[in-house]
Coordinates of C-alpha atoms in Angstrom, one line a residue:
M1 CA 108.7 -1.9 1.4
G2 CA 107.5 1.5 2.6
T3 CA 107.0 4.7 0.8
V4 CA 110.4 6.2 1.8
T5 CA 112.2 3.0 0.7
D6 CA 110.3 3.2 -2.6
Y7 CA 111.6 6.7 -3.1
V8 CA 115.2 5.6 -2.6
L9 CA 114.8 2.8 -5.1
E10 CA 113.2 5.1 -7.6
E11 CA 116.2 7.4 -7.3
L12 CA 118.5 4.5 -8.1
R13 CA 116.4 3.6 -11.2
L14 CA 116.5 7.2 -12.3
L15 CA 120.2 7.4 -12.0
R16 CA 120.6 4.3 -14.2
A17 CA 118.2 5.7 -16.7
E18 CA 120.1 9.0 -16.9
T19 CA 123.3 7.1 -17.6
G20 CA 121.6 5.1 -20.3
L21 CA 123.0 1.8 -18.9
S22 CA 121.3 -1.6 -18.9
Q23 CA 121.1 -3.4 -15.6
D24 CA 123.9 -5.6 -16.7
D25 CA 126.2 -2.7 -17.6
F26 CA 125.3 -0.7 -14.5
G27 CA 126.1 -3.7 -12.3
R28 CA 129.3 -4.5 -14.1
A29 CA 130.5 -0.9 -13.5
I30 CA 130.0 -1.1 -9.8
G31 CA 131.0 -4.7 -9.3
Y32 CA 127.6 -6.4 -9.2
S33 CA 125.6 -8.7 -11.5
G34 CA 122.7 -7.4 -13.6
S35 CA 120.4 -9.7 -11.6
H36 CA 121.6 -8.1 -8.4
V37 CA 120.8 -4.6 -9.7
S38 CA 117.4 -5.8 -10.9
S39 CA 116.6 -7.3 -7.5
V40 CA 117.5 -4.1 -5.7
E41 CA 115.5 -1.9 -8.1
T42 CA 112.4 -4.0 -7.7
G43 CA 112.7 -4.2 -3.9
G44 CA 113.6 -7.9 -3.9
R45 CA 116.6 -7.2 -1.8
P46 CA 117.5 -4.1 0.2
P47 CA 120.4 -1.9 -1.0
T48 CA 123.3 -2.3 1.4
K49 CA 125.9 0.2 2.5
E50 CA 128.4 -1.6 0.2
Y51 CA 126.1 -1.3 -2.7
M52 CA 125.3 2.4 -2.2
R53 CA 129.0 3.1 -1.7
A54 CA 129.8 1.4 -5.0
V55 CA 127.1 3.5 -6.8
D56 CA 128.4 6.7 -5.2
N57 CA 132.0 6.0 -5.9
H58 CA 131.6 5.1 -9.5
H59 CA 129.1 7.8 -10.5
R60 CA 130.7 10.4 -8.2
T61 CA 127.4 11.4 -6.5
G62 CA 129.1 13.0 -3.5
E63 CA 127.9 10.1 -1.2
R64 CA 124.3 10.9 -2.1
F65 CA 123.0 7.4 -1.9
Q66 CA 124.9 6.5 1.2
R67 CA 123.2 9.5 2.9
M68 CA 119.8 8.3 1.7
L69 CA 120.4 4.9 3.2
E70 CA 121.5 6.4 6.5
R71 CA 118.4 8.6 6.7
L72 CA 116.2 5.7 5.8
G73 CA 117.6 3.7 8.7
R74 CA 116.7 6.5 11.1
L75 CA 113.0 6.1 10.1
D76 CA 112.8 2.5 11.0
A77 CA 112.2 0.9 14.4
E78 CA 115.3 -1.3 13.9
P79 CA 118.8 -0.1 13.1
A80 CA 119.4 0.1 9.4
W81 CA 121.9 -2.8 9.4
L82 CA 119.5 -5.1 11.2
R83 CA 116.6 -4.1 8.9
E84 CA 118.7 -4.9 5.9
W85 CA 119.8 -8.2 7.3
I86 CA 116.3 -9.3 8.3
E87 CA 115.3 -8.9 4.7
F88 CA 118.1 -11.1 3.5
E89 CA 117.4 -13.6 6.2
R90 CA 113.7 -13.9 5.1
E91 CA 114.6 -14.4 1.5
A92 CA 117.6 -16.7 1.9
T93 CA 117.5 -20.3 0.8
T94 CA 120.5 -21.3 3.0
L95 CA 122.0 -19.7 6.1
R96 CA 125.5 -20.8 7.2
W97 CA 126.0 -19.4 10.7
F98 CA 129.1 -19.6 12.9
E99 CA 128.9 -18.5 16.6
L100 CA 131.8 -18.3 19.0
A101 CA 130.1 -16.8 22.0
Y102 CA 126.3 -17.5 21.9
V103 CA 123.7 -20.0 20.6
P104 CA 122.6 -18.6 17.2
G105 CA 119.7 -16.2 17.5
L106 CA 117.4 -18.3 15.4
L107 CA 117.9 -21.2 17.9
Q108 CA 117.6 -19.3 21.2
T109 CA 114.9 -19.8 23.8
E110 CA 113.3 -16.6 25.2
R111 CA 115.1 -16.9 28.5
Y112 CA 118.4 -17.4 26.8
A113 CA 117.8 -14.4 24.5
R114 CA 117.1 -12.2 27.5
A115 CA 120.3 -13.4 29.2
T116 CA 122.4 -12.4 26.2
L117 CA 121.2 -8.8 26.7
A118 CA 121.7 -8.6 30.5
G119 CA 124.4 -6.5 32.1
G120 CA 122.9 -3.0 32.0
R121 CA 123.6 -2.0 28.4
F122 CA 119.9 -2.1 27.5
D123 CA 116.9 -0.8 29.5
A124 CA 113.9 -3.1 30.1
E125 CA 111.9 -1.7 27.2
D126 CA 114.8 -2.2 24.7
V127 CA 115.3 -5.8 26.0
D128 CA 111.6 -6.6 25.4
R129 CA 111.7 -5.1 21.9
I130 CA 114.9 -6.9 20.9
V131 CA 113.8 -10.2 22.3
A132 CA 110.4 -10.0 20.6
S133 CA 112.1 -9.2 17.3
R134 CA 114.6 -12.1 17.6
L135 CA 111.8 -14.6 18.4
E136 CA 109.7 -13.3 15.5
R137 CA 112.6 -13.9 13.1
Q138 CA 112.6 -17.6 14.2
A139 CA 109.3 -18.0 12.3
I140 CA 111.3 -18.5 9.1
L141 CA 112.2 -22.0 10.4
R142 CA 108.6 -23.0 10.8
R143 CA 107.2 -21.9 7.4
P144 CA 106.3 -24.4 4.8
R145 CA 109.5 -23.9 2.8
P146 CA 112.1 -23.0 5.4
P147 CA 115.7 -22.1 4.6
Q148 CA 118.4 -24.7 5.2
L149 CA 120.1 -23.6 8.4
I150 CA 123.6 -24.9 9.0
T151 CA 125.2 -23.7 12.2
V152 CA 128.6 -24.2 13.8
L153 CA 129.1 -23.2 17.4
D154 CA 132.0 -23.5 19.8
E155 CA 131.6 -26.1 22.6
A156 CA 132.2 -23.4 25.1
V157 CA 128.9 -21.9 24.2
L158 CA 127.1 -25.0 25.5
R159 CA 129.2 -25.1 28.7
R160 CA 129.2 -21.5 29.8
P161 CA 126.9 -21.0 32.8
V162 CA 124.4 -18.2 33.1
L163 CA 124.7 -17.1 36.7
D164 CA 121.6 -16.8 38.9
Q165 CA 119.5 -18.5 36.1
P166 CA 118.9 -22.1 37.3
G167 CA 117.7 -24.4 34.6
L168 CA 118.3 -21.9 31.8
M169 CA 121.1 -23.8 30.1
L170 CA 119.3 -27.1 30.5
E171 CA 116.3 -25.6 28.8
Q172 CA 118.4 -24.1 26.0
C173 CA 120.4 -27.3 25.3
E174 CA 117.2 -29.4 25.2
H175 CA 115.8 -26.9 22.8
L176 CA 118.9 -27.3 20.6
V177 CA 118.6 -31.1 20.6
E178 CA 115.0 -30.8 19.5
L179 CA 115.7 -28.4 16.7
A180 CA 118.8 -30.2 15.5
A181 CA 116.6 -33.3 14.8
Q182 CA 114.7 -31.4 12.0
E183 CA 115.9 -32.1 8.5
H184 CA 116.4 -28.4 7.5
I185 CA 118.5 -27.6 10.6
Q186 CA 122.0 -28.8 11.2
V187 CA 124.0 -28.0 14.3
H188 CA 127.7 -28.8 14.4
V189 CA 130.0 -28.3 17.4
V190 CA 133.7 -27.4 17.4
P191 CA 135.0 -29.5 20.3
V192 CA 137.2 -27.9 22.9
D193 CA 140.1 -30.2 21.9
A194 CA 140.2 -28.4 18.5
G195 CA 142.4 -25.8 20.3
M196 CA 142.8 -22.5 18.6
Y197 CA 141.2 -22.2 15.2
L198 CA 140.3 -19.6 12.6
G199 CA 136.7 -19.1 13.9
M200 CA 138.1 -17.4 17.0
G201 CA 138.2 -14.2 15.0
G202 CA 134.4 -13.8 15.5
Q203 CA 130.9 -14.6 14.5
F204 CA 129.6 -14.4 11.0
I205 CA 126.7 -15.6 8.8
I206 CA 126.6 -16.3 5.1
A207 CA 123.1 -16.1 3.4
E208 CA 122.6 -17.7 0.0
M209 CA 119.9 -16.0 -1.9
P210 CA 117.4 -17.5 -4.5
D211 CA 119.5 -16.2 -7.4
G212 CA 122.6 -17.9 -6.0
E213 CA 124.3 -14.8 -4.8
R214 CA 125.6 -14.6 -1.3
V215 CA 125.5 -11.9 1.4
T216 CA 127.5 -12.0 4.6
Y217 CA 127.0 -10.5 8.1
A218 CA 129.3 -10.0 11.0
D219 CA 128.8 -8.1 14.2
N220 CA 130.6 -6.7 17.2
Q221 CA 129.9 -4.8 20.4
L222 CA 128.6 -1.7 18.7
T223 CA 127.1 -2.5 15.3
A224 CA 127.2 -5.0 12.4
Q225 CA 128.5 -5.1 8.9
I226 CA 126.7 -6.5 5.9
V227 CA 129.0 -7.3 3.0
D228 CA 127.9 -8.4 -0.5
T229 CA 131.0 -7.6 -2.6
S230 CA 132.2 -10.8 -4.2
T231 CA 135.8 -10.7 -3.0
D232 CA 134.9 -10.2 0.7
V233 CA 132.1 -12.8 0.5
A234 CA 134.6 -15.3 -1.0
K235 CA 137.0 -14.7 1.9
L236 CA 134.3 -15.4 4.5
A237 CA 133.1 -18.5 2.5
K238 CA 136.7 -19.8 2.7
T239 CA 136.8 -19.1 6.4
W240 CA 133.4 -21.0 6.8
E241 CA 134.9 -24.1 5.1
I242 CA 137.9 -24.1 7.4
V243 CA 135.8 -23.6 10.5
R244 CA 133.2 -26.2 9.4
N245 CA 136.0 -28.8 9.0
E246 CA 137.0 -28.2 12.6
A247 CA 133.5 -29.2 13.8
L248 CA 132.1 -32.6 14.6
P249 CA 129.8 -34.3 12.1
R250 CA 126.1 -33.8 12.7
R251 CA 125.3 -37.0 14.7
Q252 CA 128.4 -36.7 16.8
S253 CA 127.5 -33.0 17.5
I254 CA 124.0 -33.9 18.6
E255 CA 125.5 -36.6 20.9
L256 CA 127.8 -34.0 22.4
I257 CA 124.9 -31.6 23.0
K258 CA 123.0 -34.4 24.7
E259 CA 126.0 -35.1 26.9
V260 CA 126.3 -31.5 27.9
T261 CA 122.5 -31.3 28.5
K262 CA 122.9 -34.0 31.1
S263 CA 125.6 -32.0 32.9
W264 CA 123.1 -29.2 33.4
M265 CA 120.6 -31.5 35.1
P266 CA 120.2 -30.9 38.8

């Protein structure tokens, strides 16, 4: 982490020292474990908005640490929420990822990634930067000890055409089939005949960290929310189980993707 981040972490450590609390006691007071506090203080995981809010609220700092986190985000090339999530993504041992509208970012081809950003919201320079960042993040799946990636996506994602982009969906579906054959990557599909189901509320990801704790991520049109409070994580974990049960088993999902792939052939 950079110098500015180090300063923020030092301020967190100083606050705890001033209160005379151990990491376990400090964490218990704000709703986190002692190992979580230790990981934040040593830079093992970034402090989230939820974490900083809990510190501010309990110690009545006048939102001091939330302001620090906001200012830190302004100094990074990526938005603060994305910078935080990328850190969690890199450290995670397991990623459980549900997508309702798109192929998960870690499984996208470059052409598909660009297509998700089309429509005029981003200028050409922003598109290039975002796509480069997204493709770079995919490197975690190629490292010697990659995370286990378990994805669930709606069948409509596979069948939605990208207008004026011939061959794009064929390329993307073939890429999915290739990746889904790897041991550490599972792709499950919720078939269209599942009807309405709980996943229609939107996309989310659950990252399981080396210490066993979980962090969740959900986004929308404007921003994203990273949540690591135990009650909210538990709610999304329950949603994951319900959505996962609507999806086809791994082999049947791959067969369905292959079937859809053929439909995109000229």
